[in-house]
XYZ file of C-alpha atoms in Angstrom:
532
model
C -13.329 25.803 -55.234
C -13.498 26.510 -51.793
C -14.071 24.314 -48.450
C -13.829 25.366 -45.347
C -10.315 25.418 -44.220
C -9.817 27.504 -47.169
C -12.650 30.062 -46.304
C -11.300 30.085 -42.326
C -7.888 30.940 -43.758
C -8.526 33.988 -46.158
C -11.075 34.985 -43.235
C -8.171 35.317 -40.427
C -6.103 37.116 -42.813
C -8.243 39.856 -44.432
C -10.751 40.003 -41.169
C -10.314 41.824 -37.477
C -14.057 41.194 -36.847
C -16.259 38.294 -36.924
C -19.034 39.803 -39.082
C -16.143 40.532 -41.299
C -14.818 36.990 -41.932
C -18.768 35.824 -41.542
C -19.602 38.478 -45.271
C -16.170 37.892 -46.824
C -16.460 33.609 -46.148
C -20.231 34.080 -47.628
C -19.267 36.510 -50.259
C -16.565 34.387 -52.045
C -18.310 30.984 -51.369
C -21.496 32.649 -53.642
C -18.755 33.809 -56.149
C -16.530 30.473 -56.422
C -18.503 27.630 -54.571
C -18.298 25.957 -51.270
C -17.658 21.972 -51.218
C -17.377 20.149 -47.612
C -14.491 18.134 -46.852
C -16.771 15.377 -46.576
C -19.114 15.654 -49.887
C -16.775 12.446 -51.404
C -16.550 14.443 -55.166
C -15.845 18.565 -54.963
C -17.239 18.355 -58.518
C -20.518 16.781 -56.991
C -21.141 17.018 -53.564
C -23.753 15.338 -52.446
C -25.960 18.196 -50.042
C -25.631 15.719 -46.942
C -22.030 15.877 -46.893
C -21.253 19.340 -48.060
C -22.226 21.565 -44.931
C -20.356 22.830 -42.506
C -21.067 25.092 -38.953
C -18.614 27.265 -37.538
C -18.684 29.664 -34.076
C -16.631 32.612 -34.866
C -15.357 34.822 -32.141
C -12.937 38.217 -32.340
C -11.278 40.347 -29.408
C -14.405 42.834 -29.155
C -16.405 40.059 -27.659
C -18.989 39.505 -30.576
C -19.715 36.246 -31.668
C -21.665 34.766 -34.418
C -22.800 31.597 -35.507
C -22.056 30.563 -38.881
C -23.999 27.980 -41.128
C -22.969 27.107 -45.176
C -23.715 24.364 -47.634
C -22.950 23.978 -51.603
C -25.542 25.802 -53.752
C -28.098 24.899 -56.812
C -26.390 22.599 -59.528
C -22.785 22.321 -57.490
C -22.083 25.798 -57.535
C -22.136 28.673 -55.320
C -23.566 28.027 -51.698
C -26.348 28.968 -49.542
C -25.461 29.998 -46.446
C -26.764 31.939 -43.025
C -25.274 33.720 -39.692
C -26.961 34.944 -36.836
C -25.138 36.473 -33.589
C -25.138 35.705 -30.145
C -26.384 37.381 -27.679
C -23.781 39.022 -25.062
C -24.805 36.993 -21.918
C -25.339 33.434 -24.158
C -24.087 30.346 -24.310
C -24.387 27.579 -27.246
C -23.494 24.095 -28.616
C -23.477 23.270 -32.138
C -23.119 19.452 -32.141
C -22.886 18.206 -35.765
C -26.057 19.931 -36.800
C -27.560 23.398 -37.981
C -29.350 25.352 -34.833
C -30.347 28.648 -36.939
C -33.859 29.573 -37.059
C -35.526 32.301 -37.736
C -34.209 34.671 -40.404
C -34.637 38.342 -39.398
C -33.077 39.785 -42.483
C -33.941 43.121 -41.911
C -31.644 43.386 -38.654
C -28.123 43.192 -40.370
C -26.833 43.517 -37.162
C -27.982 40.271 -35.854
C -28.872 38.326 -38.854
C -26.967 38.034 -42.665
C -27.456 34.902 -44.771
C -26.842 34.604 -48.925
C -29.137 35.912 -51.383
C -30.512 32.312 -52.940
C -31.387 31.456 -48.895
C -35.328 31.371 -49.504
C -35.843 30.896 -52.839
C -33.340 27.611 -53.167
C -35.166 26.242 -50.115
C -38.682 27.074 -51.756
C -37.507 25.713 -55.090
C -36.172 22.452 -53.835
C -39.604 21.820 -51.660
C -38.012 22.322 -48.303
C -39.798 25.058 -47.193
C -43.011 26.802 -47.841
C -43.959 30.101 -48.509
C -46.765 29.923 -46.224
C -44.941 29.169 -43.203
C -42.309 31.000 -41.024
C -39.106 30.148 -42.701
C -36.649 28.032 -40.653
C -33.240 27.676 -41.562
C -32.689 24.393 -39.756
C -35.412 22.945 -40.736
C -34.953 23.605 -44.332
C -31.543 22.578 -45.111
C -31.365 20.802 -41.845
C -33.608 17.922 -42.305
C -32.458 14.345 -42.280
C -34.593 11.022 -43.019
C -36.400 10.023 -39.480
C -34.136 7.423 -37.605
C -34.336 6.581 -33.481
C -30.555 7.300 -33.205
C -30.339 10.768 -35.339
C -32.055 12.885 -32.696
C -29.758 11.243 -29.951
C -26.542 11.866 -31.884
C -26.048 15.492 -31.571
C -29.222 15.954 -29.045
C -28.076 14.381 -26.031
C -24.711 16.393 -26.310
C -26.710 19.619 -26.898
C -28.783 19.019 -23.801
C -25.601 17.727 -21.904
C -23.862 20.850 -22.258
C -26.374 23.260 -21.552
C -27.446 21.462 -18.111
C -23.919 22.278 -17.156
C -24.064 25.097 -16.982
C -27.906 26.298 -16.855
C -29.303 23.115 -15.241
C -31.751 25.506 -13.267
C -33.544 25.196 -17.248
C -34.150 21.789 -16.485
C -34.140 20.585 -20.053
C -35.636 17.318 -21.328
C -32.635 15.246 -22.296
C -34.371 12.818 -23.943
C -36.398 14.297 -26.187
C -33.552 14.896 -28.858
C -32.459 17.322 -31.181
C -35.250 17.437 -34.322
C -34.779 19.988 -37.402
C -38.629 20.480 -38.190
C -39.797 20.446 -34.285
C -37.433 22.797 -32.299
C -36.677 21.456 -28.593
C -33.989 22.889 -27.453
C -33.162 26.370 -27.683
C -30.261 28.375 -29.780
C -28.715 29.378 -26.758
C -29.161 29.880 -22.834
C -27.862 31.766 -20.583
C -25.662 30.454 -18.128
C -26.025 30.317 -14.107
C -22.964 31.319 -12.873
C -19.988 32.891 -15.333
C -18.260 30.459 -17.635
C -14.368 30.089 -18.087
C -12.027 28.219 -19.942
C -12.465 25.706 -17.478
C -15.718 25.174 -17.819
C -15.311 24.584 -21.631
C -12.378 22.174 -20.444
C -15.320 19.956 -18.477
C -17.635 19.916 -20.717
C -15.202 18.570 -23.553
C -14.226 15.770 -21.010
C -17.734 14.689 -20.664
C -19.118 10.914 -21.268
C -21.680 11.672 -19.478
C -20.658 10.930 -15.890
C -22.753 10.447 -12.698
C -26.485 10.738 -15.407
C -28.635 8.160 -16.264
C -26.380 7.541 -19.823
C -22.749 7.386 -17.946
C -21.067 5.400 -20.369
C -18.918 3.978 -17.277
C -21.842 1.875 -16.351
C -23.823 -1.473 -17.886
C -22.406 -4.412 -19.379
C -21.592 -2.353 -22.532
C -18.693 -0.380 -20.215
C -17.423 -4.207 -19.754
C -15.954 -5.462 -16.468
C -13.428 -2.229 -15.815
C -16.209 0.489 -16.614
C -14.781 1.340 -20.309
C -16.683 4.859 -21.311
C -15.539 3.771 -24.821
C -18.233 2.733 -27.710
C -16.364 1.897 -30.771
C -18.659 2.635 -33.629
C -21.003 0.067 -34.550
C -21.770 -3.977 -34.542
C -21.613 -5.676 -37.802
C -24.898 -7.008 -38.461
C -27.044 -5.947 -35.553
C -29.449 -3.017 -35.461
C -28.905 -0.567 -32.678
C -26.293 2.827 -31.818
C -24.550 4.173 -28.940
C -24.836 7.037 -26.913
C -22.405 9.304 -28.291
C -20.320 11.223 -25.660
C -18.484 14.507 -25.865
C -15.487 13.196 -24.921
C -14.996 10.446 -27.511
C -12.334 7.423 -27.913
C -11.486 8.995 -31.619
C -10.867 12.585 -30.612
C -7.780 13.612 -32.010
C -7.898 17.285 -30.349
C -9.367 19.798 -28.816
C -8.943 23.414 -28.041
C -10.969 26.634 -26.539
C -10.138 29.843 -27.919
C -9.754 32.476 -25.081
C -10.289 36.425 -26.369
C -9.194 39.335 -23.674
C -10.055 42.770 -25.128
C -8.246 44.025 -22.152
C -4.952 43.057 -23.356
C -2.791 43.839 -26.653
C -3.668 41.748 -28.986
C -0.578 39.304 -29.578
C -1.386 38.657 -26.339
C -4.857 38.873 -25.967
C -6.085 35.379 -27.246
C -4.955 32.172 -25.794
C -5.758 28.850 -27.579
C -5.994 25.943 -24.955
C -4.949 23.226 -26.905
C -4.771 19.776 -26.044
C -2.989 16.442 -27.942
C -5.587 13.312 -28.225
C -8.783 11.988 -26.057
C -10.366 15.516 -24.020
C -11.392 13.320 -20.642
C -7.420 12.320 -20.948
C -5.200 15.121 -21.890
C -3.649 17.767 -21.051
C -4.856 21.447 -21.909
C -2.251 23.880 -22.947
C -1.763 27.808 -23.293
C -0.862 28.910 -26.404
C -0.367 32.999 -27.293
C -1.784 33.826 -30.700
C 1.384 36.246 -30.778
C 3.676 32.589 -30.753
C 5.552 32.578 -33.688
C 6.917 28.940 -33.408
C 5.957 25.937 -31.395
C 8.287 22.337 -30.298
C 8.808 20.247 -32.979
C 7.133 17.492 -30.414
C 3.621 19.483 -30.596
C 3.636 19.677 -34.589
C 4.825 16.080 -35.265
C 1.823 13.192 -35.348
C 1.472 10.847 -38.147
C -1.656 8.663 -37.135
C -0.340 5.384 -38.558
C 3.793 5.513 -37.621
C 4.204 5.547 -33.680
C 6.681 8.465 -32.513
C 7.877 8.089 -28.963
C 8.830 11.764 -29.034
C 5.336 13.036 -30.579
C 3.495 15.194 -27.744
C -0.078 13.617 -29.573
C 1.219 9.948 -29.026
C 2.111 10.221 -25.545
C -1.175 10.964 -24.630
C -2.613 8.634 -27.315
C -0.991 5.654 -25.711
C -1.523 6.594 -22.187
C -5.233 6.807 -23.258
C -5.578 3.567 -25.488
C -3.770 1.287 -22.387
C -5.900 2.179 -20.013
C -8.178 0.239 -21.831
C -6.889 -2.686 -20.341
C -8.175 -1.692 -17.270
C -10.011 1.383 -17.421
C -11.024 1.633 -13.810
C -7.584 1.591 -12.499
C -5.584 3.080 -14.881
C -7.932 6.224 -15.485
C -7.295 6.997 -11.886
C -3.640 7.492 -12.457
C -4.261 9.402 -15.656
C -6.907 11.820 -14.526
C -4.615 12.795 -11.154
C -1.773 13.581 -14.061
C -4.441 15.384 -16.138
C -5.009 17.832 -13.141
C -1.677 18.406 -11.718
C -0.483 19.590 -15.352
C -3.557 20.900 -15.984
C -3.011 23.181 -12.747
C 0.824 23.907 -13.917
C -0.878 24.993 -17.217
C -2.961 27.747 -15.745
C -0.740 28.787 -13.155
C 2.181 29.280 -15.976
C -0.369 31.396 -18.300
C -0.657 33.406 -14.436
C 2.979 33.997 -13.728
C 3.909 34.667 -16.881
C 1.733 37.694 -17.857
C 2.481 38.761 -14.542
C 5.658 38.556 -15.195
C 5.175 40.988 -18.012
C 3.500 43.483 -15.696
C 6.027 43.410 -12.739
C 9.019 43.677 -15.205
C 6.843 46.313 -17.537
C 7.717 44.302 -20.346
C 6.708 45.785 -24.041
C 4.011 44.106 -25.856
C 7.306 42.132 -28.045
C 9.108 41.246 -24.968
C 6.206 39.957 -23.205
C 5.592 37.902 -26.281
C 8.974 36.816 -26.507
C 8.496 35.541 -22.786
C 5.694 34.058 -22.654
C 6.618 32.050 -25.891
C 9.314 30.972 -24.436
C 7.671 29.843 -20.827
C 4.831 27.805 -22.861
C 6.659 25.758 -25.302
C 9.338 24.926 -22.604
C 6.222 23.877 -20.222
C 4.928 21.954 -23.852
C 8.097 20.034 -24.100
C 9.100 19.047 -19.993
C 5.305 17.902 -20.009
C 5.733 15.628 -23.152
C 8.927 13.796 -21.350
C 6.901 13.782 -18.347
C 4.062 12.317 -19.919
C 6.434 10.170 -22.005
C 7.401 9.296 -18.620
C 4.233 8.144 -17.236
C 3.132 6.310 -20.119
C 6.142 3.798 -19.816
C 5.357 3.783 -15.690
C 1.756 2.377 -16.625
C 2.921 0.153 -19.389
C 5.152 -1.347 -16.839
C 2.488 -1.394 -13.568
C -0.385 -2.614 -16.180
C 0.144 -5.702 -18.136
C -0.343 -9.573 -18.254
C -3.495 -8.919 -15.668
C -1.330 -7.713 -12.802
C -0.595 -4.667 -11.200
C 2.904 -4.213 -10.183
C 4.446 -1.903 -7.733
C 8.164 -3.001 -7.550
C 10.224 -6.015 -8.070
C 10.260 -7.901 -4.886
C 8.363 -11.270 -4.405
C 5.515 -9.434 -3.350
C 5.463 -6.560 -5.200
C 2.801 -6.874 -7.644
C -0.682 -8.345 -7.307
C -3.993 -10.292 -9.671
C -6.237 -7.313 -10.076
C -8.563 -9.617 -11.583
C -12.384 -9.085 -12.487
C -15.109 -6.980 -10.154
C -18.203 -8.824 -8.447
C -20.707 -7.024 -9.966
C -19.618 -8.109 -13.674
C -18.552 -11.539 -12.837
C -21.438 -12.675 -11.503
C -23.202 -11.886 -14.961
C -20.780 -14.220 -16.572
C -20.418 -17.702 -17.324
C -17.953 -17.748 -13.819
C -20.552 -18.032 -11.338
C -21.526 -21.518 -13.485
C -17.656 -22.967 -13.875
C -17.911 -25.947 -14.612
C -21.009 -26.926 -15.959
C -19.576 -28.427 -18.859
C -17.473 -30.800 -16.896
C -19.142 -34.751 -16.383
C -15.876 -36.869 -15.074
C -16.694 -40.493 -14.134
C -18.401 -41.470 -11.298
C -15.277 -42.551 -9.451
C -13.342 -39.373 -10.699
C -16.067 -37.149 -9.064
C -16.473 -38.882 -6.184
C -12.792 -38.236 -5.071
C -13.156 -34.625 -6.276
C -16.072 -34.475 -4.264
C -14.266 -35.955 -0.895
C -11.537 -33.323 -1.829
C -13.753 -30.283 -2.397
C -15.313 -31.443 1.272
C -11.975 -31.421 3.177
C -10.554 -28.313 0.994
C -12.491 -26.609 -1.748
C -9.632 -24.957 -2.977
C -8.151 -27.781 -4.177
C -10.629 -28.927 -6.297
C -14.180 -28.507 -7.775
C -17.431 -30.037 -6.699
C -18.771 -32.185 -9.255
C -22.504 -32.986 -9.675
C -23.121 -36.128 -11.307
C -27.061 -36.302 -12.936
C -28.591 -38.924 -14.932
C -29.340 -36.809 -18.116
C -29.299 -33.086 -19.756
C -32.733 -32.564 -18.322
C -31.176 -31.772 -15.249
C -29.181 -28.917 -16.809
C -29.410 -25.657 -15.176
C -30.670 -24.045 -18.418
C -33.264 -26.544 -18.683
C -34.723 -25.366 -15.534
C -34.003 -21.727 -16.177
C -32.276 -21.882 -13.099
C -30.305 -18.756 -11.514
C -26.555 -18.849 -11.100
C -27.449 -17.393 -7.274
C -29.626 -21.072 -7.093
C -26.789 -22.748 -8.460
C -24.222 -21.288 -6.319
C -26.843 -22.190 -3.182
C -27.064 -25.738 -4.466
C -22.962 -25.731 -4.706
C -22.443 -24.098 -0.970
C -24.778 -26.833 -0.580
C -23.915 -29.721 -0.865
C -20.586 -28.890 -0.462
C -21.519 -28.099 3.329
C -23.535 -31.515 3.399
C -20.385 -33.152 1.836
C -18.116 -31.632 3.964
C -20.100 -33.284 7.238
C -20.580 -36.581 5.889
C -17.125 -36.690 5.670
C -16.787 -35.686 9.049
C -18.576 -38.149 9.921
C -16.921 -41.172 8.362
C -13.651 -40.177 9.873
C -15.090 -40.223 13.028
C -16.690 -43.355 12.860
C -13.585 -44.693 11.058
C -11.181 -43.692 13.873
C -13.931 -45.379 16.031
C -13.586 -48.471 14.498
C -9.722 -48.428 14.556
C -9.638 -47.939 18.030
C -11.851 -50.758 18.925
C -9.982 -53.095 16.536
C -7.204 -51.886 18.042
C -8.167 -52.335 21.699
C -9.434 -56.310 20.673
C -6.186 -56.805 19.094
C -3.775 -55.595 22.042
C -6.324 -58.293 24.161
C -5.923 -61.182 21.884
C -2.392 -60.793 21.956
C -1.765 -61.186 25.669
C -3.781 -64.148 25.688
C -1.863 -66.037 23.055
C 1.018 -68.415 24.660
C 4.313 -67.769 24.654
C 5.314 -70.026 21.839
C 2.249 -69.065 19.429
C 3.496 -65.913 19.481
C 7.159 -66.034 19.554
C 5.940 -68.532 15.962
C 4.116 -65.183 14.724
C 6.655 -62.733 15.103
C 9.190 -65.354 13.510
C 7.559 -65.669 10.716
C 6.225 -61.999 9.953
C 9.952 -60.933 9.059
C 9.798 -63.536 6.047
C 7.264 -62.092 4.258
C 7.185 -58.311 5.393
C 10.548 -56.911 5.583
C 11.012 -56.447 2.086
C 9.106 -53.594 2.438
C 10.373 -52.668 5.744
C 7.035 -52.740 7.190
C 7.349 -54.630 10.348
C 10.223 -53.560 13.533
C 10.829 -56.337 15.670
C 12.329 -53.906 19.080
């Protein structure tokens, strides 16, 4: 009867504590069944599909970690909790992380009734080990990607902020052999901003930054779309990920009234590209712009599909256009923290009652919701404008725009560095191209005529860095032979010329007078001949 949206909902309304909603969601999913929004058939969900993990928090600072799948025969659920310690951090990536089951410490631990003897029953577990929650109803067939999936992400995470652990990050998250811990505890203090960074991660500047290789394509594209039809192999998968569709941290401040207190960071679309904004759990309404997405109809009012569309065209040239995107992200990211400032100090200076306060600060964040929309709106239509038809333009003038073209580095993996090696013109063809390319490469292409395919660069195995040698090459051997010939020819010309202006003057008079007679007859048709 139950998923759990449902559970989360009846939880927030009956519940002021998180071991509250943590018994009541694992009290009515025993009595009227827990299915997961993913099990295909609520009637019979298949156990792979029908789990779910949750991190509940409430305003007294106590946090637990919440773990529930479907029960025996489609009915009921199973389902565990164990809380946090005070000074802990942890990351539950698409996976269970409980362990141990200390029962007998209902302050720490609480888990259904059927949690041991289901496990035993179904062969997951043994009575002759310590149990293991994870491992139990955790397992999944072995696969070289699996362990990756949610492992990397759990070790990314917790090197930033305890790298002083060192962790393996390759090693991988495994249900039956623990290798990372539950939780750590951080280096330095943790804030919202933290949680911001680590949401926004793709792994940068570590030996898996999805900005580098030739799978991050010539503009250094941190996107993996999600598979290859027909070809064994996976991606790393990132925090930050091309399909997010939002994001949010949850703020509590048991030093402040409590329609106050908790602030949801929220933000519209792709982490590593959006905006992060301050929400009051005391807000009663929020812009019609925030609460208005439909995936498939495009809205150019809809907060989500401004950033949506800033973040899918800078796939055209991710290297650039992130730039611009990620100097936006932070200067309204800034705004966003400095309003949640200003405002609650606002509240203090004025000594504003807990309603008024609300009242204000509702009012300060959706306004700052809505002018950043426009201005994002804005921007979006600025970089469909600068970005498009593989320029870059800056205004309209003759010269305001320029080829951004393709980077070095990727080029020269690319057929570009071999153009044209499917090109044989005839002999005659090439050897004017040839004479060209020697006097001005630019305005033509060398051509290299062989006898047969044997002498094909791939026959050979050759490198394009030999074939561009051989190119520069004989280009530069072209180029003086050429050289060469004009010299000579000019040579020639003035020696003719020289013998010529000698005959002349020893012709007679009449001889000549006869010639230059006679020249006009047959050459001034074509006005080649001046007789002054």
């Amino acid at each position: 009867l139950l998923s759990i949206n449902e559970l989360s909902r009846i939880a927030l309304e009956r519940c002021d504590t998180s071991v509250c909603a943590v018994k009541t969601m694992g009290t009515l999913a025993e009595e009227y069944g827990f299915y997961g929004e993913y099990s295909d058939n609520p009637a019979k969900p298949g156990y792979g599909g029908s789990s779910e993990a949750l991190i509940i928090a409430d305003k007294f600072q106590h946090v637990w970690i919440f773990h529930i799948l479907t029960g025996a025969h489609n009915s009921g659920a199973i389902w565990a909790a164990q809380r946090l310690g005070d000074d802990q951090f942890t990351i539950v990536p698409n996976t269970f992380v409980i362990r141990t089951l200390n029962l007998t410490d209902s302050a720490n631990y609480l888990a259904s009734s059927n949690v041991h003897s289901f496990a035993y029953a179904q062969g997951w577990a043994s009575t002759s080990e310590p149990f293991d929650f994870t491992a139990a109803y955790g397992f999944a067939a072995p696969a070289s990607n699996k362990p990756l999936y949610g492992g990397r992400r759990m070790w990314r995470a917790y090197d930033v902020v305890a790298p002083s652990l060192g962790l393996d990050p390759d090693v991988g998250f495994h249900a039956r052999v623990p290798t990372y811990p539950l939780s750590v505890k951080p280096d330095t203090l943790v804030s919202p901003a933290t949680i911001v960074r680590i949401f926004s991660d793709y792994y940068q500047n570590t030996s898996y930054d999805l900005t580098k290789g030739m799978a991050a394509g010539p503009f250094h594209d941190p996107a993996r779309y999600s598979y290859a039809k027909g070809v064994q192999g996976a991606w790393e998968r990132s925090i930050s990920i091309h399909r997010m569709v939002h994001s949010f941290v949850l703020q509590t401040r048991p030093n402040h009234p409590d329609r106050i207190g908790g602030i949801a960071w929220y933000s519209q679309g792709v982490a590593a590209d959006s905006v992060y904004f301050p929400i009051s759990c005391g807000q009663t309404t929020l812009p019609t712009v925030f609460n208005q997405a439909i995936r498939t109809q495009f809205d150019p009012e809809s907060t989500w599909w401004a950033f949506h569309l800033t973040t899918n065209w800078a796939h055209i040239r991710y290297d650039l256009i992130h730039r611009h995107i990620h100097t936006e992200r932070v200067k309204y990211n800034t705004l966003a923290r400095q309003l949640h400032v200003t405002t609650e100090a606002t509240c203090r200076s004025r000594n504003l009652s807990t309603s008024d306060c609300v009242a204000l600060v509702e009012s300060a964040y959706n306004e700052f919701i809505e002018t950043t929309t426009n201005a994002w709106w804005q921007f979006a239509w600025r970089l469909v404008s600068s970005f498009n038809a593989g320029y870059e333009f800056f205004n309209e003038s003759a010269t305001g725009g320029r080829s951004i073209g393709y980077p070095a580095d990727w080029a020269n993996q690319t057929e570009y560095v071999l153009y044209p090696q499917h090109y044989h013109p005839p002999a005659q063809v090439a050897a004017e191209e040839n004479r060209t390319a020697a006097v001005d490469p630019d305005t033509g292409v060398l051509s290299i005529v062989v006898g047969g395919s044997s002498a094909q660069v791939e026959a050979f195995s050759l490198s394009s860095g030999f074939l561009l040698g051989f190119v520069c090459g004989t280009m530069s051997l072209s180029l003086m032979v050429a050289v060469m010939l004009m010299v000579n020819r000019l040579r020639e010309e003035v020696k003719h010329t020289e013998s010529w202006r000698l005959n002349r003057c020893k012709d007679d008079q009449v001889a000549w007078n006869q010639r230059l007679h006679a020249l006009p007859q047959h050459c001034t048709r074509a006005g080649a001949v001046s007789t002054t």
